[in-house]
Amino acid sequence: MHYSGFKVIKEALTGHRGWGPAWRDATPKAQYDYVIIGGGGHGLATAYYLAKEFKQARIAVLEKGWIGGGNVGRNTTIIRSNYLLDGNEPFYEFSLKLWEGLEQDLNYNAMVSQRGILNLIHSDAQRDAFIRRGNAMILNGADAELLSTAQIVERYPFLNVNNARFPIKGGLAQHRGGTVRHDAVAWGYARAADRRGVDIIQNCEVTGFRIENGTCKGVETSRGFIGAGKVASCVAGSSSRLMEKAGMRLPIESHVLQA
């Protein structure tokens, strides 16, 4: 099904009887070329680009809960590429360019809104740091604009620039930055990956790995063993706990946070 304004109008006039599931409720197969653990943004994007850009088939995404219900559903809404270090900035600028064309690529409304991002300057030292960051952004091909206090007052008159504790002395703006709804990103990737043949298997928790002579042959799950040529872990904050099941100790620790 292709989403469009015409489709929305048609369904509104016909009682919304033509909408189907966004993706299949796939039954696990015995063997895949790629098994991706984690049905969040990273796992689903990995599956989608493996199928789209690298023409790979026989791919499964295993999610212990439901799509959009994990960390991706609680993620920050901000998208940006206003970083300082040369190792970071090109990566995030490439990412921002993906965001700019994501909805057209996936044919899905992920609520991408490039309303811009403004980091305020409250001290002279912070101004120096943001000047460096803005220059680094421009050198790496990103957009950046250093704003004076007067320019900020003109654009955002509701801000109290003379706040005694946090006076506003300027700001660094990236007008291509903005916001996105991350659970919708997961749904969009899931739908697009499914259309390319990826099996998305929800309520399927990985409980262990079958490793023979140093080679991972597949994963043990709450829905039985699933063989795999390659296994990818895309489970965010659960990475250390999952990899412990494979006998690997990662140099990170997982902590439960409430933001």
PDB file of C-alpha atoms in Angstrom:
ATOM      1  CA  MET A   1       0.000   0.000   0.000  1.00  0.00           C
ATOM      2  CA  HIS A   2       1.344   3.411  -0.983  1.00  0.00           C
ATOM      3  CA  TYR A   3       0.444   6.254   1.371  1.00  0.00           C
ATOM      4  CA  SER A   4      -0.616   9.531  -0.241  1.00  0.00           C
ATOM      5  CA  GLY A   5      -2.944  12.464   0.237  1.00  0.00           C
ATOM      6  CA  PHE A   6      -5.308  10.867  -2.273  1.00  0.00           C
ATOM      7  CA  LYS A   7      -5.338   7.654  -0.211  1.00  0.00           C
ATOM      8  CA  VAL A   8      -6.163   9.575   2.989  1.00  0.00           C
ATOM      9  CA  ILE A   9      -9.079  11.363   1.293  1.00  0.00           C
ATOM     10  CA  LYS A  10     -10.369   8.129  -0.242  1.00  0.00           C
ATOM     11  CA  GLU A  11     -10.312   6.310   3.100  1.00  0.00           C
ATOM     12  CA  ALA A  12     -11.998   9.244   4.848  1.00  0.00           C
ATOM     13  CA  LEU A  13     -14.852   9.043   2.330  1.00  0.00           C
ATOM     14  CA  THR A  14     -15.188   5.238   2.499  1.00  0.00           C
ATOM     15  CA  GLY A  15     -15.153   4.639   6.240  1.00  0.00           C
ATOM     16  CA  HIS A  16     -11.437   3.830   6.516  1.00  0.00           C
ATOM     17  CA  ARG A  17     -12.056   0.230   5.479  1.00  0.00           C
ATOM     18  CA  GLY A  18      -9.068   0.031   3.140  1.00  0.00           C
ATOM     19  CA  TRP A  19      -6.226   0.378   5.617  1.00  0.00           C
ATOM     20  CA  GLY A  20      -4.177  -2.770   6.125  1.00  0.00           C
ATOM     21  CA  PRO A  21      -1.456  -3.714   8.617  1.00  0.00           C
ATOM     22  CA  ALA A  22       1.712  -1.644   8.182  1.00  0.00           C
ATOM     23  CA  TRP A  23       3.824  -4.817   8.180  1.00  0.00           C
ATOM     24  CA  ARG A  24       3.322  -8.580   8.287  1.00  0.00           C
ATOM     25  CA  ASP A  25       3.150 -10.517  11.555  1.00  0.00           C
ATOM     26  CA  ALA A  26       5.928 -12.833  10.413  1.00  0.00           C
ATOM     27  CA  THR A  27       6.398 -16.371  11.720  1.00  0.00           C
ATOM     28  CA  PRO A  28      10.070 -17.174  12.410  1.00  0.00           C
ATOM     29  CA  LYS A  29      11.807 -19.308   9.799  1.00  0.00           C
ATOM     30  CA  ALA A  30      14.367 -21.903  10.771  1.00  0.00           C
ATOM     31  CA  GLN A  31      17.276 -20.098   9.080  1.00  0.00           C
ATOM     32  CA  TYR A  32      18.173 -16.591   7.881  1.00  0.00           C
ATOM     33  CA  ASP A  33      21.225 -15.020   6.295  1.00  0.00           C
ATOM     34  CA  TYR A  34      20.998 -12.131   8.798  1.00  0.00           C
ATOM     35  CA  VAL A  35      19.341 -12.017  12.202  1.00  0.00           C
ATOM     36  CA  ILE A  36      19.169  -8.562  13.777  1.00  0.00           C
ATOM     37  CA  ILE A  37      18.388  -8.437  17.478  1.00  0.00           C
ATOM     38  CA  GLY A  38      16.429  -5.348  18.436  1.00  0.00           C
ATOM     39  CA  GLY A  39      13.473  -3.779  16.654  1.00  0.00           C
ATOM     40  CA  GLY A  40      14.298  -0.157  17.406  1.00  0.00           C
ATOM     41  CA  GLY A  41      15.552   2.517  15.048  1.00  0.00           C
ATOM     42  CA  HIS A  42      19.041   1.059  14.644  1.00  0.00           C
ATOM     43  CA  GLY A  43      17.934  -2.548  14.162  1.00  0.00           C
ATOM     44  CA  LEU A  44      15.200  -1.737  11.675  1.00  0.00           C
ATOM     45  CA  ALA A  45      17.389   0.727   9.772  1.00  0.00           C
ATOM     46  CA  THR A  46      20.105  -1.939   9.537  1.00  0.00           C
ATOM     47  CA  ALA A  47      17.598  -4.395   8.077  1.00  0.00           C
ATOM     48  CA  TYR A  48      16.148  -1.833   5.689  1.00  0.00           C
ATOM     49  CA  TYR A  49      19.472  -0.672   4.262  1.00  0.00           C
ATOM     50  CA  LEU A  50      20.786  -4.244   4.016  1.00  0.00           C
ATOM     51  CA  ALA A  51      17.786  -5.012   1.832  1.00  0.00           C
ATOM     52  CA  LYS A  52      17.659  -1.719  -0.089  1.00  0.00           C
ATOM     53  CA  GLU A  53      21.268  -0.638  -0.569  1.00  0.00           C
ATOM     54  CA  PHE A  54      23.044  -4.004  -0.434  1.00  0.00           C
ATOM     55  CA  LYS A  55      20.314  -6.150  -2.047  1.00  0.00           C
ATOM     56  CA  GLN A  56      20.455  -8.716   0.745  1.00  0.00           C
ATOM     57  CA  ALA A  57      17.586 -11.125   1.395  1.00  0.00           C
ATOM     58  CA  ARG A  58      16.545 -13.590   4.124  1.00  0.00           C
ATOM     59  CA  ILE A  59      16.700 -11.028   6.930  1.00  0.00           C
ATOM     60  CA  ALA A  60      14.883 -11.168  10.272  1.00  0.00           C
ATOM     61  CA  VAL A  61      14.489  -8.528  12.984  1.00  0.00           C
ATOM     62  CA  LEU A  62      13.779  -9.950  16.454  1.00  0.00           C
ATOM     63  CA  GLU A  63      12.052  -7.680  18.981  1.00  0.00           C
ATOM     64  CA  LYS A  64      11.307  -8.899  22.513  1.00  0.00           C
ATOM     65  CA  GLY A  65       8.408  -6.446  22.844  1.00  0.00           C
ATOM     66  CA  TRP A  66       6.622  -4.494  20.142  1.00  0.00           C
ATOM     67  CA  ILE A  67       7.900  -2.122  17.475  1.00  0.00           C
ATOM     68  CA  GLY A  68       8.176   1.401  18.871  1.00  0.00           C
ATOM     69  CA  GLY A  69       7.833   0.275  22.490  1.00  0.00           C
ATOM     70  CA  GLY A  70      11.480   0.230  23.529  1.00  0.00           C
ATOM     71  CA  ASN A  71      14.136   2.914  23.808  1.00  0.00           C
ATOM     72  CA  VAL A  72      13.191   4.355  20.415  1.00  0.00           C
ATOM     73  CA  GLY A  73       9.798   5.308  21.836  1.00  0.00           C
ATOM     74  CA  ARG A  74      11.461   7.325  24.600  1.00  0.00           C
ATOM     75  CA  ASN A  75      14.269   8.870  22.560  1.00  0.00           C
ATOM     76  CA  THR A  76      15.034  12.573  22.276  1.00  0.00           C
ATOM     77  CA  THR A  77      13.111  14.318  19.526  1.00  0.00           C
ATOM     78  CA  ILE A  78      16.017  16.541  18.442  1.00  0.00           C
ATOM     79  CA  ILE A  79      17.858  15.963  15.164  1.00  0.00           C
ATOM     80  CA  ARG A  80      20.973  18.021  14.467  1.00  0.00           C
ATOM     81  CA  SER A  81      24.584  17.994  13.332  1.00  0.00           C
ATOM     82  CA  ASN A  82      26.014  20.768  15.539  1.00  0.00           C
ATOM     83  CA  TYR A  83      29.079  18.915  16.803  1.00  0.00           C
ATOM     84  CA  LEU A  84      32.653  20.066  17.294  1.00  0.00           C
ATOM     85  CA  LEU A  85      35.001  17.151  16.655  1.00  0.00           C
ATOM     86  CA  ASP A  86      36.038  16.180  13.139  1.00  0.00           C
ATOM     87  CA  GLY A  87      35.333  12.549  13.999  1.00  0.00           C
ATOM     88  CA  ASN A  88      31.721  13.337  14.896  1.00  0.00           C
ATOM     89  CA  GLU A  89      30.582  16.163  12.639  1.00  0.00           C
ATOM     90  CA  PRO A  90      30.680  14.403   9.204  1.00  0.00           C
ATOM     91  CA  PHE A  91      28.849  11.400  10.686  1.00  0.00           C
ATOM     92  CA  TYR A  92      26.021  13.514  12.089  1.00  0.00           C
ATOM     93  CA  GLU A  93      25.827  15.704   8.991  1.00  0.00           C
ATOM     94  CA  PHE A  94      25.357  12.560   6.886  1.00  0.00           C
ATOM     95  CA  SER A  95      22.693  11.489   9.381  1.00  0.00           C
ATOM     96  CA  LEU A  96      20.889  14.843   9.118  1.00  0.00           C
ATOM     97  CA  LYS A  97      20.840  14.512   5.327  1.00  0.00           C
ATOM     98  CA  LEU A  98      19.200  11.087   5.763  1.00  0.00           C
ATOM     99  CA  TRP A  99      16.568  12.708   7.987  1.00  0.00           C
ATOM    100  CA  GLU A 100      15.856  15.316   5.312  1.00  0.00           C
ATOM    101  CA  GLY A 101      14.831  12.673   2.782  1.00  0.00           C
ATOM    102  CA  LEU A 102      13.640   9.953   5.146  1.00  0.00           C
ATOM    103  CA  GLU A 103       9.881  10.393   4.817  1.00  0.00           C
ATOM    104  CA  GLN A 104      10.014  10.367   1.015  1.00  0.00           C
ATOM    105  CA  ASP A 105      12.300   7.331   1.061  1.00  0.00           C
ATOM    106  CA  LEU A 106      10.093   5.350   3.462  1.00  0.00           C
ATOM    107  CA  ASN A 107       6.729   6.744   2.238  1.00  0.00           C
ATOM    108  CA  TYR A 108       5.835   7.343   5.879  1.00  0.00           C
ATOM    109  CA  ASN A 109       5.146  10.389   8.043  1.00  0.00           C
ATOM    110  CA  ALA A 110       7.842  10.375  10.727  1.00  0.00           C
ATOM    111  CA  MET A 111       6.931  13.948  11.696  1.00  0.00           C
ATOM    112  CA  VAL A 112      10.304  15.373  10.644  1.00  0.00           C
ATOM    113  CA  SER A 113      10.192  19.135  11.262  1.00  0.00           C
ATOM    114  CA  GLN A 114      13.246  21.240  10.446  1.00  0.00           C
ATOM    115  CA  ARG A 115      12.227  24.112  12.695  1.00  0.00           C
ATOM    116  CA  GLY A 116      15.870  24.728  13.659  1.00  0.00           C
ATOM    117  CA  ILE A 117      17.868  24.415  16.858  1.00  0.00           C
ATOM    118  CA  LEU A 118      19.370  27.274  18.882  1.00  0.00           C
ATOM    119  CA  ASN A 119      21.956  26.781  21.624  1.00  0.00           C
ATOM    120  CA  LEU A 120      22.074  29.827  23.890  1.00  0.00           C
ATOM    121  CA  ILE A 121      25.291  31.419  25.149  1.00  0.00           C
ATOM    122  CA  HIS A 122      25.350  32.422  28.823  1.00  0.00           C
ATOM    123  CA  SER A 123      29.052  33.226  29.384  1.00  0.00           C
ATOM    124  CA  ASP A 124      32.104  34.506  27.549  1.00  0.00           C
ATOM    125  CA  ALA A 125      33.755  31.086  27.787  1.00  0.00           C
ATOM    126  CA  GLN A 126      30.661  29.494  26.268  1.00  0.00           C
ATOM    127  CA  ARG A 127      30.757  32.021  23.420  1.00  0.00           C
ATOM    128  CA  ASP A 128      34.338  31.007  22.618  1.00  0.00           C
ATOM    129  CA  ALA A 129      33.336  27.332  22.662  1.00  0.00           C
ATOM    130  CA  PHE A 130      30.372  27.899  20.351  1.00  0.00           C
ATOM    131  CA  ILE A 131      32.467  29.955  17.932  1.00  0.00           C
ATOM    132  CA  ARG A 132      34.828  26.973  17.658  1.00  0.00           C
ATOM    133  CA  ARG A 133      31.909  24.602  17.208  1.00  0.00           C
ATOM    134  CA  GLY A 134      30.263  26.762  14.557  1.00  0.00           C
ATOM    135  CA  ASN A 135      33.504  27.030  12.596  1.00  0.00           C
ATOM    136  CA  ALA A 136      34.015  23.253  12.818  1.00  0.00           C
ATOM    137  CA  MET A 137      30.489  22.727  11.505  1.00  0.00           C
ATOM    138  CA  ILE A 138      31.046  25.040   8.535  1.00  0.00           C
ATOM    139  CA  LEU A 139      34.409  23.433   7.720  1.00  0.00           C
ATOM    140  CA  ASN A 140      32.660  20.048   7.595  1.00  0.00           C
ATOM    141  CA  GLY A 141      29.881  21.258   5.305  1.00  0.00           C
ATOM    142  CA  ALA A 142      27.141  21.868   7.878  1.00  0.00           C
ATOM    143  CA  ASP A 143      25.176  25.087   8.329  1.00  0.00           C
ATOM    144  CA  ALA A 144      25.833  27.299  11.363  1.00  0.00           C
ATOM    145  CA  GLU A 145      25.027  30.880  12.317  1.00  0.00           C
ATOM    146  CA  LEU A 146      26.324  32.752  15.357  1.00  0.00           C
ATOM    147  CA  LEU A 147      23.630  35.112  16.631  1.00  0.00           C
ATOM    148  CA  SER A 148      24.071  38.220  18.762  1.00  0.00           C
ATOM    149  CA  THR A 149      21.797  39.043  21.694  1.00  0.00           C
ATOM    150  CA  ALA A 150      20.028  41.659  19.561  1.00  0.00           C
ATOM    151  CA  GLN A 151      19.353  39.130  16.804  1.00  0.00           C
ATOM    152  CA  ILE A 152      17.918  36.667  19.337  1.00  0.00           C
ATOM    153  CA  VAL A 153      15.632  39.343  20.819  1.00  0.00           C
ATOM    154  CA  GLU A 154      14.406  40.199  17.320  1.00  0.00           C
ATOM    155  CA  ARG A 155      13.627  36.571  16.451  1.00  0.00           C
ATOM    156  CA  TYR A 156      12.489  35.317  19.875  1.00  0.00           C
ATOM    157  CA  PRO A 157      11.049  38.287  21.801  1.00  0.00           C
ATOM    158  CA  PHE A 158       9.543  36.033  24.484  1.00  0.00           C
ATOM    159  CA  LEU A 159      13.003  35.143  25.851  1.00  0.00           C
ATOM    160  CA  ASN A 160      14.272  36.996  28.947  1.00  0.00           C
ATOM    161  CA  VAL A 161      17.789  37.914  27.831  1.00  0.00           C
ATOM    162  CA  ASN A 162      18.525  39.791  31.081  1.00  0.00           C
ATOM    163  CA  ASN A 163      17.905  36.851  33.394  1.00  0.00           C
ATOM    164  CA  ALA A 164      20.143  37.460  36.420  1.00  0.00           C
ATOM    165  CA  ARG A 165      21.302  33.865  36.651  1.00  0.00           C
ATOM    166  CA  PHE A 166      21.406  32.945  32.952  1.00  0.00           C
ATOM    167  CA  PRO A 167      21.828  36.101  30.850  1.00  0.00           C
ATOM    168  CA  ILE A 168      21.622  35.432  27.121  1.00  0.00           C
ATOM    169  CA  LYS A 169      24.777  36.704  25.434  1.00  0.00           C
ATOM    170  CA  GLY A 170      24.181  35.182  22.024  1.00  0.00           C
ATOM    171  CA  GLY A 171      23.570  31.790  20.461  1.00  0.00           C
ATOM    172  CA  LEU A 172      24.600  29.227  17.874  1.00  0.00           C
ATOM    173  CA  ALA A 173      21.829  28.318  15.420  1.00  0.00           C
ATOM    174  CA  GLN A 174      21.539  25.421  13.016  1.00  0.00           C
ATOM    175  CA  HIS A 175      18.482  26.109  10.912  1.00  0.00           C
ATOM    176  CA  ARG A 176      18.385  22.635   9.326  1.00  0.00           C
ATOM    177  CA  GLY A 177      18.103  20.982  12.729  1.00  0.00           C
ATOM    178  CA  GLY A 178      14.736  20.187  14.201  1.00  0.00           C
ATOM    179  CA  THR A 179      12.568  17.463  15.635  1.00  0.00           C
ATOM    180  CA  VAL A 180      11.250  14.023  14.728  1.00  0.00           C
ATOM    181  CA  ARG A 181       8.967  11.450  16.332  1.00  0.00           C
ATOM    182  CA  HIS A 182      11.218   8.457  16.904  1.00  0.00           C
ATOM    183  CA  ASP A 183       8.595   5.757  17.394  1.00  0.00           C
ATOM    184  CA  ALA A 184       7.160   6.819  14.035  1.00  0.00           C
ATOM    185  CA  VAL A 185      10.671   6.436  12.603  1.00  0.00           C
ATOM    186  CA  ALA A 186      10.690   2.832  13.832  1.00  0.00           C
ATOM    187  CA  TRP A 187       7.245   2.209  12.319  1.00  0.00           C
ATOM    188  CA  GLY A 188       8.332   3.724   9.025  1.00  0.00           C
ATOM    189  CA  TYR A 189      11.488   1.615   8.842  1.00  0.00           C
ATOM    190  CA  ALA A 190       9.505  -1.498   9.844  1.00  0.00           C
ATOM    191  CA  ARG A 191       6.966  -0.949   7.097  1.00  0.00           C
ATOM    192  CA  ALA A 192       9.622  -0.195   4.461  1.00  0.00           C
ATOM    193  CA  ALA A 193      11.782  -3.176   5.484  1.00  0.00           C
ATOM    194  CA  ASP A 194       8.749  -5.476   5.414  1.00  0.00           C
ATOM    195  CA  ARG A 195       7.964  -4.333   1.874  1.00  0.00           C
ATOM    196  CA  ARG A 196      11.454  -5.525   0.895  1.00  0.00           C
ATOM    197  CA  GLY A 197      10.904  -8.963   2.381  1.00  0.00           C
ATOM    198  CA  VAL A 198      12.354  -8.530   5.875  1.00  0.00           C
ATOM    199  CA  ASP A 199      10.618 -10.665   8.526  1.00  0.00           C
ATOM    200  CA  ILE A 200       9.771  -8.530  11.577  1.00  0.00           C
ATOM    201  CA  ILE A 201       9.159 -10.832  14.524  1.00  0.00           C
ATOM    202  CA  GLN A 202       7.712  -9.216  17.644  1.00  0.00           C
ATOM    203  CA  ASN A 203       7.396 -10.763  21.115  1.00  0.00           C
ATOM    204  CA  CYS A 204      10.511 -12.802  20.402  1.00  0.00           C
ATOM    205  CA  GLU A 205      13.143 -12.455  23.130  1.00  0.00           C
ATOM    206  CA  VAL A 206      16.673 -13.706  22.540  1.00  0.00           C
ATOM    207  CA  THR A 207      17.625 -15.908  25.483  1.00  0.00           C
ATOM    208  CA  GLY A 208      21.003 -17.191  24.287  1.00  0.00           C
ATOM    209  CA  PHE A 209      23.415 -17.803  21.434  1.00  0.00           C
ATOM    210  CA  ARG A 210      24.415 -21.117  19.858  1.00  0.00           C
ATOM    211  CA  ILE A 211      28.164 -20.878  19.354  1.00  0.00           C
ATOM    212  CA  GLU A 212      30.197 -23.751  17.887  1.00  0.00           C
ATOM    213  CA  ASN A 213      33.994 -23.600  17.508  1.00  0.00           C
ATOM    214  CA  GLY A 214      33.933 -19.844  17.932  1.00  0.00           C
ATOM    215  CA  THR A 215      31.248 -19.293  15.292  1.00  0.00           C
ATOM    216  CA  CYS A 216      27.744 -18.099  16.089  1.00  0.00           C
ATOM    217  CA  LYS A 217      25.248 -20.419  14.390  1.00  0.00           C
ATOM    218  CA  GLY A 218      22.136 -18.617  15.524  1.00  0.00           C
ATOM    219  CA  VAL A 219      20.116 -17.525  18.533  1.00  0.00           C
ATOM    220  CA  GLU A 220      17.934 -19.220  21.107  1.00  0.00           C
ATOM    221  CA  THR A 221      14.679 -17.319  21.528  1.00  0.00           C
ATOM    222  CA  SER A 222      11.386 -17.498  23.379  1.00  0.00           C
ATOM    223  CA  ARG A 223       9.977 -18.787  20.079  1.00  0.00           C
ATOM    224  CA  GLY A 224      12.613 -21.432  19.482  1.00  0.00           C
ATOM    225  CA  PHE A 225      16.039 -21.619  17.848  1.00  0.00           C
ATOM    226  CA  ILE A 226      16.638 -19.422  14.784  1.00  0.00           C
ATOM    227  CA  GLY A 227      19.701 -20.136  12.665  1.00  0.00           C
ATOM    228  CA  ALA A 228      21.699 -17.274  11.179  1.00  0.00           C
ATOM    229  CA  GLY A 229      24.636 -16.686   8.874  1.00  0.00           C
ATOM    230  CA  LYS A 230      25.354 -13.409  10.679  1.00  0.00           C
ATOM    231  CA  VAL A 231      23.914 -11.951  13.889  1.00  0.00           C
ATOM    232  CA  ALA A 232      23.791  -8.221  14.710  1.00  0.00           C
ATOM    233  CA  SER A 233      23.079  -6.784  18.155  1.00  0.00           C
ATOM    234  CA  CYS A 234      21.123  -3.498  18.067  1.00  0.00           C
ATOM    235  CA  VAL A 235      19.700  -3.403  21.581  1.00  0.00           C
ATOM    236  CA  ALA A 236      20.931  -0.018  22.854  1.00  0.00           C
ATOM    237  CA  GLY A 237      21.197   0.033  26.645  1.00  0.00           C
ATOM    238  CA  SER A 238      20.724  -3.721  26.885  1.00  0.00           C
ATOM    239  CA  SER A 239      23.899  -4.428  24.870  1.00  0.00           C
ATOM    240  CA  SER A 240      26.019  -5.509  27.833  1.00  0.00           C
ATOM    241  CA  ARG A 241      23.324  -7.827  29.179  1.00  0.00           C
ATOM    242  CA  LEU A 242      22.688  -9.418  25.793  1.00  0.00           C
ATOM    243  CA  MET A 243      26.335  -9.912  24.932  1.00  0.00           C
ATOM    244  CA  GLU A 244      26.903 -11.522  28.314  1.00  0.00           C
ATOM    245  CA  LYS A 245      24.711 -14.362  27.028  1.00  0.00           C
ATOM    246  CA  ALA A 246      27.280 -14.854  24.250  1.00  0.00           C
ATOM    247  CA  GLY A 247      30.167 -14.919  26.727  1.00  0.00           C
ATOM    248  CA  MET A 248      31.317 -11.419  25.800  1.00  0.00           C
ATOM    249  CA  ARG A 249      31.991  -8.706  28.363  1.00  0.00           C
ATOM    250  CA  LEU A 250      31.550  -5.259  26.853  1.00  0.00           C
ATOM    251  CA  PRO A 251      33.354  -2.203  28.304  1.00  0.00           C
ATOM    252  CA  ILE A 252      30.006  -0.583  29.136  1.00  0.00           C
ATOM    253  CA  GLU A 253      27.442  -0.929  31.887  1.00  0.00           C
ATOM    254  CA  SER A 254      23.654  -0.701  31.596  1.00  0.00           C
ATOM    255  CA  HIS A 255      21.797   1.486  34.097  1.00  0.00           C
ATOM    256  CA  VAL A 256      18.066   1.987  34.397  1.00  0.00           C
ATOM    257  CA  LEU A 257      17.252   5.686  34.060  1.00  0.00           C
ATOM    258  CA  GLN A 258      14.070   7.676  34.473  1.00  0.00           C
ATOM    259  CA  ALA A 259      14.169  10.965  32.593  1.00  0.00           C
TER     260      ALA A 259
END
